[in-house]
């Protein structure tokens, strides 16, 4: 669908009344209507089993809707092979150990872009750049299983980044990461958004969601129940719906509401609102 | 000191649901040991009663039990999984049964025989009866019930662990392979194209299965140790599956049935 060498413009994604049930009868999605504009950065949140992972696996064709349609740039992808969609949609899975297989970090990262047809020095450059993006630039020859879990997770992320797809999906990217790892992931997200790629992340880390994404979609029992900017989704008026989805708003949003500062989903917004509300103290000594 | 109370999630007991749940339906609610005894009787009957009567009787019983316990679909999947073995049995016996001299036709140097066809079908039916009998007991018994019952009957901790690991290995591996395949397909691995392209996916699929399984063994061992797996003394079981009078009766009947079939066979009354 796209050459891995080109920086293809991000396409739009549309879920048109999509429903899906697993073979055991578990109904995972019900009439989902969702439109994601090119270049949007969007977080999907919800309790375990709410349908988040099922939803994103429809975007790269791993799952096909039972009813409804998934459209990328207006085209129904029902008949498109996953291997073909992989050039358009990069999906970093939650568990790195369910994908790492190569004898070195660089070989692992090269797997995706090589499958997309990249070879030679262009491939080497892509691998090096992706490893550096996640802070593993010094580990090119290291066996993936000699890395700790959080670094294996970053390696799995690099292996998808190297494919340089116009749509990037991250499933729980901050889980198991320390502060430095979370900062790395934030950097990756910011860079991808800055490059105009469409970015979708599934996360239970509300602070990460509020700080890094411009749109938040809340799912509950296979349906989209809230959809908006972080200040709207985490505003006090939405807390009832959030709690019904077993979610807690981020701490700055709660503190801001308690202090009457309005919607302050991020640390920065909370501090700024606090500074406006509190007159600066004069030193009388 | 007052012990901490458990949340009252199951009516009347104050115990979590998974402790107090009862399987629904007659066959499902049987004790695991009873189901294994019945399966043993079915296997013995299928293999010992000569001719078609044994396997036909057992397969009919299994189909009725599976329909009653809503596992007919699962049993059919097991049957399909056994298909390659059934086909190979048929082919080998059809063409190579020693002493068979009643050819159906001559296909070049090969001559499939009626005796081979009959013997192959009978062997396949017995094999199907065997796999279905074991599968039905497995499909209707939660693994934790089976292990709890084995513990209660005195099987040592290591024995229970080995049985549990073996029983859970197949579904766990299937689940793991599915996830790994999804992850590699998402990175452009072709599983839908030409065969030589698909063959290149063997290592990316097999390596995480093996590495993951090894890592899991290590983690599981440490987790068991940290929960006093090898501590001396008798284990306290949180829950044991019910073992009613009907279970005892069925087990004795199964044992009597096995002995009767073997005795009748030895005395030549059933073939």
mmCIF file of C-alpha atoms in Angstrom, chain A residues 3-236:
data_model
loop_
_atom_site.group_PDB
_atom_site.id
_atom_site.type_symbol
_atom_site.label_atom_id
_atom_site.label_comp_id
_atom_site.label_asym_id
_atom_site.label_seq_id
_atom_site.Cartn_x
_atom_site.Cartn_y
_atom_site.Cartn_z
ATOM 1 C CA UNK A 3 6.579 2.156 0.061
ATOM 2 C CA UNK A 4 8.506 1.862 3.307
ATOM 3 C CA UNK A 5 11.018 4.397 2.024
ATOM 4 C CA UNK A 6 8.510 7.150 1.508
ATOM 5 C CA UNK A 7 7.049 9.312 4.214
ATOM 6 C CA UNK A 8 3.496 8.693 3.044
ATOM 7 C CA UNK A 9 0.839 11.080 4.318
ATOM 8 C CA UNK A 10 -1.281 9.600 7.089
ATOM 9 C CA UNK A 11 -4.666 8.351 5.928
ATOM 10 C CA UNK A 12 -7.988 8.679 7.714
ATOM 11 C CA UNK A 13 -9.488 5.745 9.601
ATOM 12 C CA UNK A 14 -13.180 5.123 9.962
ATOM 13 C CA UNK A 15 -15.155 2.521 11.878
ATOM 14 C CA UNK A 16 -18.636 2.388 10.413
ATOM 15 C CA UNK A 17 -21.032 0.581 12.746
ATOM 16 C CA UNK A 18 -18.461 -2.133 13.500
ATOM 17 C CA UNK A 19 -19.457 -5.117 15.620
ATOM 18 C CA UNK A 20 -17.323 -8.131 16.449
ATOM 19 C CA UNK A 21 -17.665 -11.290 18.532
ATOM 20 C CA UNK A 22 -14.987 -13.907 19.259
ATOM 21 C CA UNK A 23 -15.618 -17.543 18.307
ATOM 22 C CA UNK A 24 -16.527 -18.412 21.919
ATOM 23 C CA UNK A 25 -19.402 -15.920 21.663
ATOM 24 C CA UNK A 26 -17.823 -13.076 23.624
ATOM 25 C CA UNK A 27 -19.198 -9.887 22.112
ATOM 26 C CA UNK A 28 -16.209 -7.531 21.986
ATOM 27 C CA UNK A 29 -17.455 -4.611 19.867
ATOM 28 C CA UNK A 30 -20.977 -3.330 19.353
ATOM 29 C CA UNK A 31 -21.849 -0.782 16.662
ATOM 30 C CA UNK A 32 -18.659 1.213 17.026
ATOM 31 C CA UNK A 33 -18.680 4.492 15.134
ATOM 32 C CA UNK A 34 -15.325 6.250 15.150
ATOM 33 C CA UNK A 35 -13.533 8.523 12.719
ATOM 34 C CA UNK A 36 -9.858 9.307 13.140
ATOM 35 C CA UNK A 37 -8.492 12.183 11.098
ATOM 36 C CA UNK A 38 -5.071 11.970 9.398
ATOM 37 C CA UNK A 39 -2.302 12.918 11.810
ATOM 38 C CA UNK A 40 -4.461 12.749 14.940
ATOM 39 C CA UNK A 41 -2.994 11.536 18.213
ATOM 40 C CA UNK A 42 -5.565 9.530 20.067
ATOM 41 C CA UNK A 43 -5.588 7.441 23.233
ATOM 42 C CA UNK A 44 -8.054 4.639 23.830
ATOM 43 C CA UNK A 45 -8.802 3.887 27.466
ATOM 44 C CA UNK A 46 -11.149 1.530 29.266
ATOM 45 C CA UNK A 47 -11.195 -1.338 31.703
ATOM 46 C CA UNK A 48 -9.745 -4.729 30.760
ATOM 47 C CA UNK A 49 -12.044 -6.486 28.328
ATOM 48 C CA UNK A 50 -13.714 -3.279 27.138
ATOM 49 C CA UNK A 51 -12.703 -3.927 23.516
ATOM 50 C CA UNK A 52 -9.673 -1.648 23.101
ATOM 51 C CA UNK A 53 -7.261 -4.226 21.695
ATOM 52 C CA UNK A 54 -10.016 -5.782 19.595
ATOM 53 C CA UNK A 55 -10.745 -2.367 18.108
ATOM 54 C CA UNK A 56 -7.162 -1.594 17.065
ATOM 55 C CA UNK A 57 -6.636 -5.084 15.632
ATOM 56 C CA UNK A 58 -9.314 -4.224 13.121
ATOM 57 C CA UNK A 59 -7.182 -1.386 11.760
ATOM 58 C CA UNK A 60 -4.426 -3.669 10.460
ATOM 59 C CA UNK A 61 -6.750 -6.500 9.486
ATOM 60 C CA UNK A 62 -5.808 -8.982 12.214
ATOM 61 C CA UNK A 63 -9.507 -9.066 12.995
ATOM 62 C CA UNK A 64 -12.345 -8.500 10.555
ATOM 63 C CA UNK A 65 -15.682 -7.016 11.578
ATOM 64 C CA UNK A 66 -18.654 -9.348 11.834
ATOM 65 C CA UNK A 67 -20.823 -6.458 10.708
ATOM 66 C CA UNK A 68 -19.945 -2.924 9.622
ATOM 67 C CA UNK A 69 -16.862 -1.693 7.821
ATOM 68 C CA UNK A 70 -13.376 -0.436 8.579
ATOM 69 C CA UNK A 71 -12.266 2.158 6.056
ATOM 70 C CA UNK A 72 -8.775 3.515 5.551
ATOM 71 C CA UNK A 73 -8.774 6.601 3.394
ATOM 72 C CA UNK A 74 -12.337 5.715 2.456
ATOM 73 C CA UNK A 75 -11.480 2.195 1.243
ATOM 74 C CA UNK A 76 -12.915 -0.884 2.904
ATOM 75 C CA UNK A 77 -9.987 -3.051 4.060
ATOM 76 C CA UNK A 78 -11.998 -6.246 4.467
ATOM 77 C CA UNK A 79 -10.223 -7.921 1.540
ATOM 78 C CA UNK A 80 -6.739 -6.503 2.170
ATOM 79 C CA UNK A 81 -4.074 -8.891 3.499
ATOM 80 C CA UNK A 82 -2.479 -8.113 6.855
ATOM 81 C CA UNK A 83 0.998 -8.285 5.280
ATOM 82 C CA UNK A 84 -0.074 -5.551 2.865
ATOM 83 C CA UNK A 85 -1.639 -3.406 5.578
ATOM 84 C CA UNK A 86 1.573 -3.714 7.594
ATOM 85 C CA UNK A 87 3.128 -1.091 5.331
ATOM 86 C CA UNK A 88 0.453 1.331 6.413
ATOM 87 C CA UNK A 89 -0.271 0.376 10.014
ATOM 88 C CA UNK A 90 2.413 -0.423 12.601
ATOM 89 C CA UNK A 91 1.133 -2.150 15.714
ATOM 90 C CA UNK A 92 3.389 -2.586 18.750
ATOM 91 C CA UNK A 93 1.980 -5.349 20.926
ATOM 92 C CA UNK A 94 1.789 -5.217 24.691
ATOM 93 C CA UNK A 95 3.940 -8.254 25.401
ATOM 94 C CA UNK A 96 7.377 -8.104 23.751
ATOM 95 C CA UNK A 97 8.057 -11.759 24.489
ATOM 96 C CA UNK A 98 5.316 -12.718 22.067
ATOM 97 C CA UNK A 99 7.283 -11.348 19.134
ATOM 98 C CA UNK A 100 11.050 -11.207 19.768
ATOM 99 C CA UNK A 101 12.895 -14.019 18.004
ATOM 100 C CA UNK A 102 16.127 -12.760 16.432
ATOM 101 C CA UNK A 103 19.649 -13.250 17.772
ATOM 102 C CA UNK A 104 20.401 -9.528 17.999
ATOM 103 C CA UNK A 105 18.511 -6.304 18.582
ATOM 104 C CA UNK A 106 19.394 -4.999 15.131
ATOM 105 C CA UNK A 107 18.172 -8.181 13.396
ATOM 106 C CA UNK A 108 14.958 -7.957 15.380
ATOM 107 C CA UNK A 109 14.359 -4.356 14.341
ATOM 108 C CA UNK A 110 15.247 -5.130 10.723
ATOM 109 C CA UNK A 111 12.537 -7.831 10.496
ATOM 110 C CA UNK A 112 9.613 -5.483 9.816
ATOM 111 C CA UNK A 113 11.190 -3.095 7.285
ATOM 112 C CA UNK A 114 12.800 -6.046 5.487
ATOM 113 C CA UNK A 115 9.365 -7.628 5.134
ATOM 114 C CA UNK A 116 8.279 -4.340 3.565
ATOM 115 C CA UNK A 117 11.084 -4.567 1.012
ATOM 116 C CA UNK A 118 13.790 -2.339 2.473
ATOM 117 C CA UNK A 119 17.391 -3.518 1.935
ATOM 118 C CA UNK A 120 21.028 -2.470 2.258
ATOM 119 C CA UNK A 121 22.205 0.807 3.726
ATOM 120 C CA UNK A 122 18.685 2.240 3.861
ATOM 121 C CA UNK A 123 17.651 -0.674 6.064
ATOM 122 C CA UNK A 124 20.716 -0.296 8.285
ATOM 123 C CA UNK A 125 20.059 3.418 8.718
ATOM 124 C CA UNK A 126 16.419 2.771 9.565
ATOM 125 C CA UNK A 127 17.378 0.170 12.177
ATOM 126 C CA UNK A 128 19.996 2.402 13.764
ATOM 127 C CA UNK A 129 17.627 5.349 13.932
ATOM 128 C CA UNK A 130 14.812 3.308 15.502
ATOM 129 C CA UNK A 131 17.130 1.849 18.138
ATOM 130 C CA UNK A 132 18.450 5.289 18.992
ATOM 131 C CA UNK A 133 14.910 6.641 19.256
ATOM 132 C CA UNK A 134 14.184 4.246 22.109
ATOM 133 C CA UNK A 135 17.593 4.578 23.750
ATOM 134 C CA UNK A 136 19.002 1.245 22.607
ATOM 135 C CA UNK A 137 21.568 2.618 20.176
ATOM 136 C CA UNK A 138 24.383 0.860 22.045
ATOM 137 C CA UNK A 139 22.660 -2.508 22.043
ATOM 138 C CA UNK A 140 22.609 -3.366 18.337
ATOM 139 C CA UNK A 141 24.472 -6.663 18.822
ATOM 140 C CA UNK A 142 22.806 -7.621 22.111
ATOM 141 C CA UNK A 143 20.552 -10.664 22.203
ATOM 142 C CA UNK A 144 17.018 -9.409 22.924
ATOM 143 C CA UNK A 145 16.624 -11.930 25.734
ATOM 144 C CA UNK A 146 19.680 -10.474 27.484
ATOM 145 C CA UNK A 147 17.760 -7.206 27.892
ATOM 146 C CA UNK A 148 15.467 -6.602 30.851
ATOM 147 C CA UNK A 149 11.703 -6.627 30.338
ATOM 148 C CA UNK A 150 11.292 -2.857 30.015
ATOM 149 C CA UNK A 151 14.107 -2.668 27.438
ATOM 150 C CA UNK A 152 12.705 -5.642 25.535
ATOM 151 C CA UNK A 153 9.481 -3.702 25.379
ATOM 152 C CA UNK A 154 11.326 -0.679 23.987
ATOM 153 C CA UNK A 155 13.015 -2.979 21.474
ATOM 154 C CA UNK A 156 9.620 -4.255 20.339
ATOM 155 C CA UNK A 157 8.549 -0.637 19.959
ATOM 156 C CA UNK A 158 11.680 0.112 17.895
ATOM 157 C CA UNK A 159 10.927 -2.847 15.657
ATOM 158 C CA UNK A 160 7.626 -1.226 14.726
ATOM 159 C CA UNK A 161 9.006 2.328 14.543
ATOM 160 C CA UNK A 162 11.543 1.127 11.982
ATOM 161 C CA UNK A 163 8.705 0.285 9.609
ATOM 162 C CA UNK A 164 7.908 4.015 9.550
ATOM 163 C CA UNK A 165 4.243 3.465 8.896
ATOM 164 C CA UNK A 166 1.914 6.463 8.546
ATOM 165 C CA UNK A 167 -0.314 4.954 11.237
ATOM 166 C CA UNK A 168 1.313 3.884 14.494
ATOM 167 C CA UNK A 169 -0.576 1.935 17.163
ATOM 168 C CA UNK A 170 0.908 1.275 20.588
ATOM 169 C CA UNK A 171 -0.720 -1.222 22.949
ATOM 170 C CA UNK A 172 0.089 -0.333 26.570
ATOM 171 C CA UNK A 173 3.470 1.240 25.742
ATOM 172 C CA UNK A 174 4.220 2.499 29.274
ATOM 173 C CA UNK A 175 3.326 -0.668 31.190
ATOM 174 C CA UNK A 176 6.370 -1.994 33.014
ATOM 175 C CA UNK A 177 8.430 1.126 32.245
ATOM 176 C CA UNK A 178 10.208 3.213 34.852
ATOM 177 C CA UNK A 179 10.186 7.025 34.635
ATOM 178 C CA UNK A 180 13.017 7.003 32.101
ATOM 179 C CA UNK A 181 11.230 4.449 29.959
ATOM 180 C CA UNK A 182 8.000 6.438 30.087
ATOM 181 C CA UNK A 183 9.954 9.527 29.029
ATOM 182 C CA UNK A 184 11.361 7.561 26.081
ATOM 183 C CA UNK A 185 7.876 6.513 25.044
ATOM 184 C CA UNK A 186 6.648 10.081 25.377
ATOM 185 C CA UNK A 187 9.501 11.199 23.152
ATOM 186 C CA UNK A 188 8.560 8.600 20.536
ATOM 187 C CA UNK A 189 4.923 9.699 20.674
ATOM 188 C CA UNK A 190 5.830 13.381 20.365
ATOM 189 C CA UNK A 191 8.151 12.736 17.410
ATOM 190 C CA UNK A 192 5.602 10.599 15.600
ATOM 191 C CA UNK A 193 2.911 13.226 16.128
ATOM 192 C CA UNK A 194 5.318 15.942 14.979
ATOM 193 C CA UNK A 195 5.952 13.998 11.764
ATOM 194 C CA UNK A 196 2.218 14.028 11.039
ATOM 195 C CA UNK A 197 1.726 10.313 11.617
ATOM 196 C CA UNK A 198 -1.570 9.113 13.000
ATOM 197 C CA UNK A 199 -0.921 7.872 16.488
ATOM 198 C CA UNK A 200 -3.186 5.598 18.492
ATOM 199 C CA UNK A 201 -2.297 4.272 21.937
ATOM 200 C CA UNK A 202 -4.086 1.986 24.331
ATOM 201 C CA UNK A 203 -3.211 2.805 27.905
ATOM 202 C CA UNK A 204 -4.257 2.553 31.530
ATOM 203 C CA UNK A 205 -1.796 5.319 32.437
ATOM 204 C CA UNK A 206 -4.077 8.351 32.630
ATOM 205 C CA UNK A 207 -1.236 10.749 33.280
ATOM 206 C CA UNK A 208 0.528 9.596 30.105
ATOM 207 C CA UNK A 209 -2.759 9.842 28.205
ATOM 208 C CA UNK A 210 -3.532 13.358 29.403
ATOM 209 C CA UNK A 211 0.009 14.613 28.752
ATOM 210 C CA UNK A 212 0.641 13.022 25.360
ATOM 211 C CA UNK A 213 -2.624 12.862 23.397
ATOM 212 C CA UNK A 214 -5.034 15.406 21.997
ATOM 213 C CA UNK A 215 -8.016 13.108 21.913
ATOM 214 C CA UNK A 216 -9.208 10.456 24.327
ATOM 215 C CA UNK A 217 -11.713 7.725 23.525
ATOM 216 C CA UNK A 218 -13.235 5.854 26.466
ATOM 217 C CA UNK A 219 -14.577 2.348 25.829
ATOM 218 C CA UNK A 220 -16.881 0.281 27.951
ATOM 219 C CA UNK A 221 -18.316 -3.144 27.113
ATOM 220 C CA UNK A 222 -17.416 -2.852 23.432
ATOM 221 C CA UNK A 223 -18.834 0.627 22.923
ATOM 222 C CA UNK A 224 -17.385 4.127 22.763
ATOM 223 C CA UNK A 225 -18.837 5.975 25.751
ATOM 224 C CA UNK A 226 -16.759 9.165 25.781
ATOM 225 C CA UNK A 227 -14.783 10.867 23.038
ATOM 226 C CA UNK A 228 -13.112 14.238 23.248
ATOM 227 C CA UNK A 229 -10.086 16.284 24.241
ATOM 228 C CA UNK A 230 -8.423 15.358 27.568
ATOM 229 C CA UNK A 231 -9.792 18.440 29.342
ATOM 230 C CA UNK A 232 -13.345 17.409 28.371
ATOM 231 C CA UNK A 233 -12.984 13.672 29.016
ATOM 232 C CA UNK A 234 -11.282 14.226 32.383
ATOM 233 C CA UNK A 235 -13.530 17.139 33.408
ATOM 234 C CA UNK A 236 -15.558 16.708 36.608
#
